[in-house]
Short mmCIF file of C-alpha atoms in Angstrom, two decimals:
data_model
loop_
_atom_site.label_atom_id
_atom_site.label_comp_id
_atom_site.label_asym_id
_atom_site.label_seq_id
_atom_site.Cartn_x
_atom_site.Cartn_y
_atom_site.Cartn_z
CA UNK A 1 8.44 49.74 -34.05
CA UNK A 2 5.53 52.12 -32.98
CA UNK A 3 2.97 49.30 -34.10
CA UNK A 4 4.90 46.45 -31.73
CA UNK A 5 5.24 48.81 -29.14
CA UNK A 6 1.42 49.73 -28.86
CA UNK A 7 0.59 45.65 -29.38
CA UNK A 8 2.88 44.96 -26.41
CA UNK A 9 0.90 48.37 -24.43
CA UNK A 10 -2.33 47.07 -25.29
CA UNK A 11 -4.38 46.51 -21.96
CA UNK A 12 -6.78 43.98 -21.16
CA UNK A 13 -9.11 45.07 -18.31
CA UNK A 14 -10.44 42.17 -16.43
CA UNK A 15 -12.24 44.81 -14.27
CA UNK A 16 -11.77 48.04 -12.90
CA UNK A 17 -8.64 46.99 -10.49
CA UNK A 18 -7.33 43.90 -12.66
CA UNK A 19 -5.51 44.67 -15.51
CA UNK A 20 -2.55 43.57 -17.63
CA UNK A 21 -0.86 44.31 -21.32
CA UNK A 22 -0.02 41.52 -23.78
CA UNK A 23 3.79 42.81 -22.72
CA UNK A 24 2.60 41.49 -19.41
CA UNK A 25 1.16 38.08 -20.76
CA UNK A 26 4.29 37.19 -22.68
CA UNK A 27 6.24 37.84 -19.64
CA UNK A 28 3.90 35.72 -17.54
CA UNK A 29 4.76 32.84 -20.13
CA UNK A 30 8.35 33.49 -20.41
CA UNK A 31 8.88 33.06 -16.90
CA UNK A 32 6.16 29.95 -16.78
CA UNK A 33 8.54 28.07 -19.58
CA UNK A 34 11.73 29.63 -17.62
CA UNK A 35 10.64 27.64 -14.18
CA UNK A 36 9.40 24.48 -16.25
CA UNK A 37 13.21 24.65 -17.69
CA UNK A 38 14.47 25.25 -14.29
CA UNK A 39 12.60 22.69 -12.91
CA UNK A 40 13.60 19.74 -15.09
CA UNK A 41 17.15 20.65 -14.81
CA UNK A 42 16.70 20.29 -11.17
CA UNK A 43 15.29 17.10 -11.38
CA UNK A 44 17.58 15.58 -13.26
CA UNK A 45 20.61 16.83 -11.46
CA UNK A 46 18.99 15.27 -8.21
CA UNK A 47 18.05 12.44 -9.65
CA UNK A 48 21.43 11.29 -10.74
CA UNK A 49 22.53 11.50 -7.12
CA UNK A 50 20.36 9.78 -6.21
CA UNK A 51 19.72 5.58 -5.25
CA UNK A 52 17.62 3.88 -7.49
CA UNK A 53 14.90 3.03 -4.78
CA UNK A 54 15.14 6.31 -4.07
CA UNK A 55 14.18 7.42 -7.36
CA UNK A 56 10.61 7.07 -7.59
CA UNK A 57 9.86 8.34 -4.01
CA UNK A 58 11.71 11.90 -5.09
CA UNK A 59 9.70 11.52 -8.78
CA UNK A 60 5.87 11.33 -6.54
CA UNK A 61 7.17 14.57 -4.17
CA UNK A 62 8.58 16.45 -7.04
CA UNK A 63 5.44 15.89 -8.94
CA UNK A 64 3.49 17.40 -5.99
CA UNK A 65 6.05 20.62 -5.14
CA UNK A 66 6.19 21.27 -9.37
CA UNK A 67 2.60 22.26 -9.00
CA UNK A 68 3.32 24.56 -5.66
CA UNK A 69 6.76 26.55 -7.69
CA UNK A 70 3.56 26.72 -10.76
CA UNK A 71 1.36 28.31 -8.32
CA UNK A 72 3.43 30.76 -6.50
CA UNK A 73 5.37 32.07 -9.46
CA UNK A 74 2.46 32.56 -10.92
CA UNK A 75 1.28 35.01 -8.48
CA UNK A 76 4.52 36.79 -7.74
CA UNK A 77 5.32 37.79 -11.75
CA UNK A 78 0.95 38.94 -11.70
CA UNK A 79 1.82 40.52 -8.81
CA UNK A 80 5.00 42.33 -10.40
CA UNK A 81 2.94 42.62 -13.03
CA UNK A 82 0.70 45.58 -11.06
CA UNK A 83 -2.10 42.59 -10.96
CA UNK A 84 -3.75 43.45 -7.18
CA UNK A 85 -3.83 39.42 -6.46
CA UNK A 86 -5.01 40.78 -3.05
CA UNK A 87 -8.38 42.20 -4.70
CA UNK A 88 -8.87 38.47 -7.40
CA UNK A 89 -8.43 36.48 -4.03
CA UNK A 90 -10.90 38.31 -2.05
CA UNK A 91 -13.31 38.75 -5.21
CA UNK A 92 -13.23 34.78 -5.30
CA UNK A 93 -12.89 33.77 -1.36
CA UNK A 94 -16.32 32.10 -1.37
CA UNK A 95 -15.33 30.18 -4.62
CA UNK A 96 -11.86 29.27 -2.81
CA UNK A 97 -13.57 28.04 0.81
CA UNK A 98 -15.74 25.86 -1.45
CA UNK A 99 -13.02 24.18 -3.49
CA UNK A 100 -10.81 24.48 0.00
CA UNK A 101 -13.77 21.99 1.34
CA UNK A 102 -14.22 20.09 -1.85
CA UNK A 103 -10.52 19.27 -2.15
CA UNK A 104 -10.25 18.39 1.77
CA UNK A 105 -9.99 14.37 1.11
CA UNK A 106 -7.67 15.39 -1.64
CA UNK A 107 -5.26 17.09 0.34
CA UNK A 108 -5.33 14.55 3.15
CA UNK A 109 -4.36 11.82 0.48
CA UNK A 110 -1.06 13.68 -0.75
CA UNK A 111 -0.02 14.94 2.48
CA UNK A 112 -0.27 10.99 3.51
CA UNK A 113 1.36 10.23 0.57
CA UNK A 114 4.41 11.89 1.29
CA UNK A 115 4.48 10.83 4.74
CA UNK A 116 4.58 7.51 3.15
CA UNK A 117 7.48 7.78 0.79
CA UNK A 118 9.66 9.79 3.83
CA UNK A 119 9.08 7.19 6.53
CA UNK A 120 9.29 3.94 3.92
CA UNK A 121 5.54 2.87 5.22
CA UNK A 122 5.59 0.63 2.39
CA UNK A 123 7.62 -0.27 -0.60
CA UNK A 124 7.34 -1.69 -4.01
CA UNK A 125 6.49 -5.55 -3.94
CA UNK A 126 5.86 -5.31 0.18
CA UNK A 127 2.64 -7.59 1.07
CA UNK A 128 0.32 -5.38 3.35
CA UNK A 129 -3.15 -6.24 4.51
CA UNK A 130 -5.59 -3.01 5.30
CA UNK A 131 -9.23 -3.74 6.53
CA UNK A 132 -8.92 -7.31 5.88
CA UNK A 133 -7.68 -6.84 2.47
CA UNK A 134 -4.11 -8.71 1.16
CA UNK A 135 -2.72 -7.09 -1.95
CA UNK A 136 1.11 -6.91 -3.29
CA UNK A 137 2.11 -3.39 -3.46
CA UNK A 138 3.01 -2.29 -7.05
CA UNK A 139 2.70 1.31 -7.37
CA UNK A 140 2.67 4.53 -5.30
CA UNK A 141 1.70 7.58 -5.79
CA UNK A 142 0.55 11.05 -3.87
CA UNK A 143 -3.15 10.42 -3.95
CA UNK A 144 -3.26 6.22 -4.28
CA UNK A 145 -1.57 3.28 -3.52
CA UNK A 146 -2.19 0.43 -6.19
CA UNK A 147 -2.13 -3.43 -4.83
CA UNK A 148 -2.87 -6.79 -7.17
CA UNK A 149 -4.46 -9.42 -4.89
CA UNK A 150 -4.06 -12.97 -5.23
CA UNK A 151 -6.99 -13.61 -7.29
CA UNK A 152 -5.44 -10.50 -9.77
CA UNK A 153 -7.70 -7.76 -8.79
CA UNK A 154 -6.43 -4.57 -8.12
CA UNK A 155 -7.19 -2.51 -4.87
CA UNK A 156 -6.75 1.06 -5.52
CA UNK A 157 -6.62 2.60 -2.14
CA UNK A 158 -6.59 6.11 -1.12
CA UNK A 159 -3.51 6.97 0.94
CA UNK A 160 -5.28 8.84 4.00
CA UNK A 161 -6.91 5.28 4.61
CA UNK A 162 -2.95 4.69 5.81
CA UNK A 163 -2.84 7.24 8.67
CA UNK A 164 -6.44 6.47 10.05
CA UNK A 165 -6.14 2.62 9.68
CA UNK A 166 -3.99 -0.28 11.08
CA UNK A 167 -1.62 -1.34 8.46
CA UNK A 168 -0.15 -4.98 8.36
CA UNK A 169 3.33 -4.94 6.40
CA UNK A 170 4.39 -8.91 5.91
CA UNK A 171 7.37 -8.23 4.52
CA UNK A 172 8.50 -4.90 6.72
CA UNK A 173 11.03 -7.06 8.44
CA UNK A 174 12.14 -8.83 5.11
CA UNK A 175 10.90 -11.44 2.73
CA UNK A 176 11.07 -14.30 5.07
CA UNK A 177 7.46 -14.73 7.20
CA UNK A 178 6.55 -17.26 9.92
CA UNK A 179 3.29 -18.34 9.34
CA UNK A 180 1.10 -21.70 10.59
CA UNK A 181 -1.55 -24.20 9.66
CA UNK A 182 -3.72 -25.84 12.87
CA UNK A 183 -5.04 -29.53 13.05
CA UNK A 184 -6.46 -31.63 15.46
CA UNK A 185 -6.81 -35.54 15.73
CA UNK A 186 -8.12 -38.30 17.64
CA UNK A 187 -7.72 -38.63 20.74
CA UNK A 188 -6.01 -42.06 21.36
CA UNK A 189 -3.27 -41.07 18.39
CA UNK A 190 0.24 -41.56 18.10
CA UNK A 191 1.11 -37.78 19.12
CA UNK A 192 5.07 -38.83 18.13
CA UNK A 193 3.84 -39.85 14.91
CA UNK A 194 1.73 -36.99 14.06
CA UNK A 195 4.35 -34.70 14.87
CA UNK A 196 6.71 -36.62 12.36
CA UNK A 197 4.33 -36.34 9.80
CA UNK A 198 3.58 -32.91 10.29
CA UNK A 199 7.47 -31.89 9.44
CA UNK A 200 7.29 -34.23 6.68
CA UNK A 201 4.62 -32.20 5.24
CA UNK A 202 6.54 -29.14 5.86
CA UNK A 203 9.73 -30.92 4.50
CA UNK A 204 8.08 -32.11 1.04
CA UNK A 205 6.56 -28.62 0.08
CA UNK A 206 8.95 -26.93 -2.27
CA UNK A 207 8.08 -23.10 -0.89
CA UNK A 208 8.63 -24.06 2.71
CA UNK A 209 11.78 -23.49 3.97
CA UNK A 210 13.18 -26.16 6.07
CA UNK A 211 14.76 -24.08 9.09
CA UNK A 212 14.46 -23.82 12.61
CA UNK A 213 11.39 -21.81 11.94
CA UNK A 214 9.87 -25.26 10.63
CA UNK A 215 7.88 -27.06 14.56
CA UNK A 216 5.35 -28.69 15.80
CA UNK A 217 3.63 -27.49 18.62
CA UNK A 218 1.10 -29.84 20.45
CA UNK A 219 -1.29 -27.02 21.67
CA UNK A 220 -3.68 -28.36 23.90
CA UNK A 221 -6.10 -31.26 24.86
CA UNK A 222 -9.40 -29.85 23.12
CA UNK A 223 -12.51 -31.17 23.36
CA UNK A 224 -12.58 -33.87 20.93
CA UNK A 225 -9.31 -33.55 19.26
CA UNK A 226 -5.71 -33.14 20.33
CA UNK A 227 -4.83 -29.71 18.70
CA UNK A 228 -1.17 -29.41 17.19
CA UNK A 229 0.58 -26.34 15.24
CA UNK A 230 2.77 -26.63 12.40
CA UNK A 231 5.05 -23.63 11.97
CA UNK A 232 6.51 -23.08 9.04
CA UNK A 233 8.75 -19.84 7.03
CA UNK A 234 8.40 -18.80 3.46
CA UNK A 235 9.92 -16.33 1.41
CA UNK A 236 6.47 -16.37 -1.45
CA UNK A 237 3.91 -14.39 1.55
CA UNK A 238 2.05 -13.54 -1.76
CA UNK A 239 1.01 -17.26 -2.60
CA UNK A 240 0.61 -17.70 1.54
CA UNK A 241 -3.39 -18.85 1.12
CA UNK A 242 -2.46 -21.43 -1.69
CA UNK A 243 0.69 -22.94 0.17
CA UNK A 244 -1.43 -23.41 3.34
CA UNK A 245 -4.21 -25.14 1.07
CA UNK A 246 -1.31 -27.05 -0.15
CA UNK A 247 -0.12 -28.28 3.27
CA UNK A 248 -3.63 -29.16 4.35
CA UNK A 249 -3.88 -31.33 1.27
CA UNK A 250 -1.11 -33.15 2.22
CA UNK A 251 -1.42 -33.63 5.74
CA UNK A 252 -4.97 -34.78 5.19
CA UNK A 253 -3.31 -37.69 2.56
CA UNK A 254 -0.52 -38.55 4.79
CA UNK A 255 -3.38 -38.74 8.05
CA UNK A 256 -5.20 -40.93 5.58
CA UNK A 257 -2.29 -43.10 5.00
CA UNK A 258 -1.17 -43.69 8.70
CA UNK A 259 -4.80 -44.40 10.02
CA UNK A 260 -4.79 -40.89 12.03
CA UNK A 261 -8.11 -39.83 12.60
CA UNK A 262 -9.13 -35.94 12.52
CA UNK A 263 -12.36 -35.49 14.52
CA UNK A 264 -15.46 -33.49 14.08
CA UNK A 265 -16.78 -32.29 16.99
CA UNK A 266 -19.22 -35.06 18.88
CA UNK A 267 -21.47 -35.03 22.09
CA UNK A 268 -22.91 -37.49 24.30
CA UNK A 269 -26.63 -37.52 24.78
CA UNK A 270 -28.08 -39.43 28.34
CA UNK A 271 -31.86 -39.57 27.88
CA UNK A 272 -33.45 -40.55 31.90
CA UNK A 273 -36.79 -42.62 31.78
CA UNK A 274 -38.75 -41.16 34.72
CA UNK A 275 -40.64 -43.50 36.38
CA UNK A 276 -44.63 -43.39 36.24
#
């Protein structure tokens, strides 16, 4: 019993002001296994009250406050412990200001990431645009937000990006969108019959839904074509470029078929002969 109790009394001197026993270490771990325990126990009891959209969102900030309830245990047992953390923090201040700086970006990514999942920015599946970029949201996390595009690449942004950009959310209001293709034709053109064949085209593609959403709009007199708008709603904002290609196909074939012209842009040239 004498042996164990001199292992357990055996100090380790760091330096002259930090020390601790291996009674102390095994303590330190004891209660570093006690909060992981703790910890999942939590989680799990939270978890099962709550919804399952929900779910994920408290999984991302749990991940984050785990580390926190690490840290500051930590320091409270070393500091029960008769470890001065007063004299390690101001041994290492310079080495803490530089990872402080270092980890500045880092910081400003998880804090925006929990902003995020409190104030439902974005969800799972939602179809943003940031700096010009269209991607379908499929995971979030503290630091990143991972979108595929339409061509399958995936945009890995960093959440800060969220707070000091605009943010378009096509599907923040729901699945449905309102979106619209512009043509012009001739002038001289049946503007009754391109407006039937417009919501023809509209009518005939299988992704646009035929509502009230679904007009024509005759725009305005340009200057070499008559401009007109067809509106249109989907529910697929994800395949929005190809369904627009689509409807351009077709109104080009059904223009084709009905002898409606679409213009390219023309001018008139007067040359004057001066006289000699």
């Amino acid at each position: 019993m004498e042996v164990i109790n001199n292992i357990l009394n055996f100090t380790i001197n760091f330096s002259d002001k930090i020390q601790i026993t291996i009674k102390g270490v095994l303590l330190l771990i004891t209660i570093f296994f006690a909060t992981s325990f703790f910890l999942k126990v939590i989680r799990k009891i939270v978890s099962r009250r709550l919804e399952e959209e929900d779910k994920d969102k408290f999984k991302a900030i749990f991940s984050f406050l785990k580390y926190f309830i690490y840290v500051l245990v930590i320091i409270i047992a070393l500091d029960s412990l008769g470890v001065k953390i007063g004299v390690l923090l101001t041994s290492s201040a310079a080495l803490l200001v530089g990872l402080g700086l270092g980890l500045q970006t880092l910081f400003q990514d998880i804090i925006s990431g929990i902003f995020m999942l409190l104030d439902k920015t974005i969800h799972i599946n939602d179809i943003i645009e940031v700096d010009g970029k269209v991607g379908k949201v499929f995971e979030i996390n503290l630091r990143t937000t991972r979108a595929m595009t339409v061509d399958d690449k995936v945009i890995i942004m960093p959440n800060h990006i969220f707070l000091a950009s605009s943010l378009y959310n096509w599907t923040q209001n729901g699945q449905l969108i309102i979106e619209s293709v512009d043509v012009g034709v001739a002038y001289g053109s049946d503007v009754e019959k391109v407006k039937e064949l417009l919501l023809e085209t509209g009518i005939e593609h299988p992704k646009v839904i035929n509502n009230k959403n679904l007009d024509v709009l005759f725009m305005d007199f340009g200057e070499s074509a008559l401009q007109f708008r067809l509106r249109f709603s989907t529910k697929d904002s994800f395949s929005l470029f190809k369904i627009k290609s689509d409807l351009r196909f077709l109104i080009d074939t059904k223009f084709r078929e009905n002898n409606i012209q679409i213009p390219f842009p023309q001018r008139d040239v007067h040359l004057i002969q001066k006289k000699e």
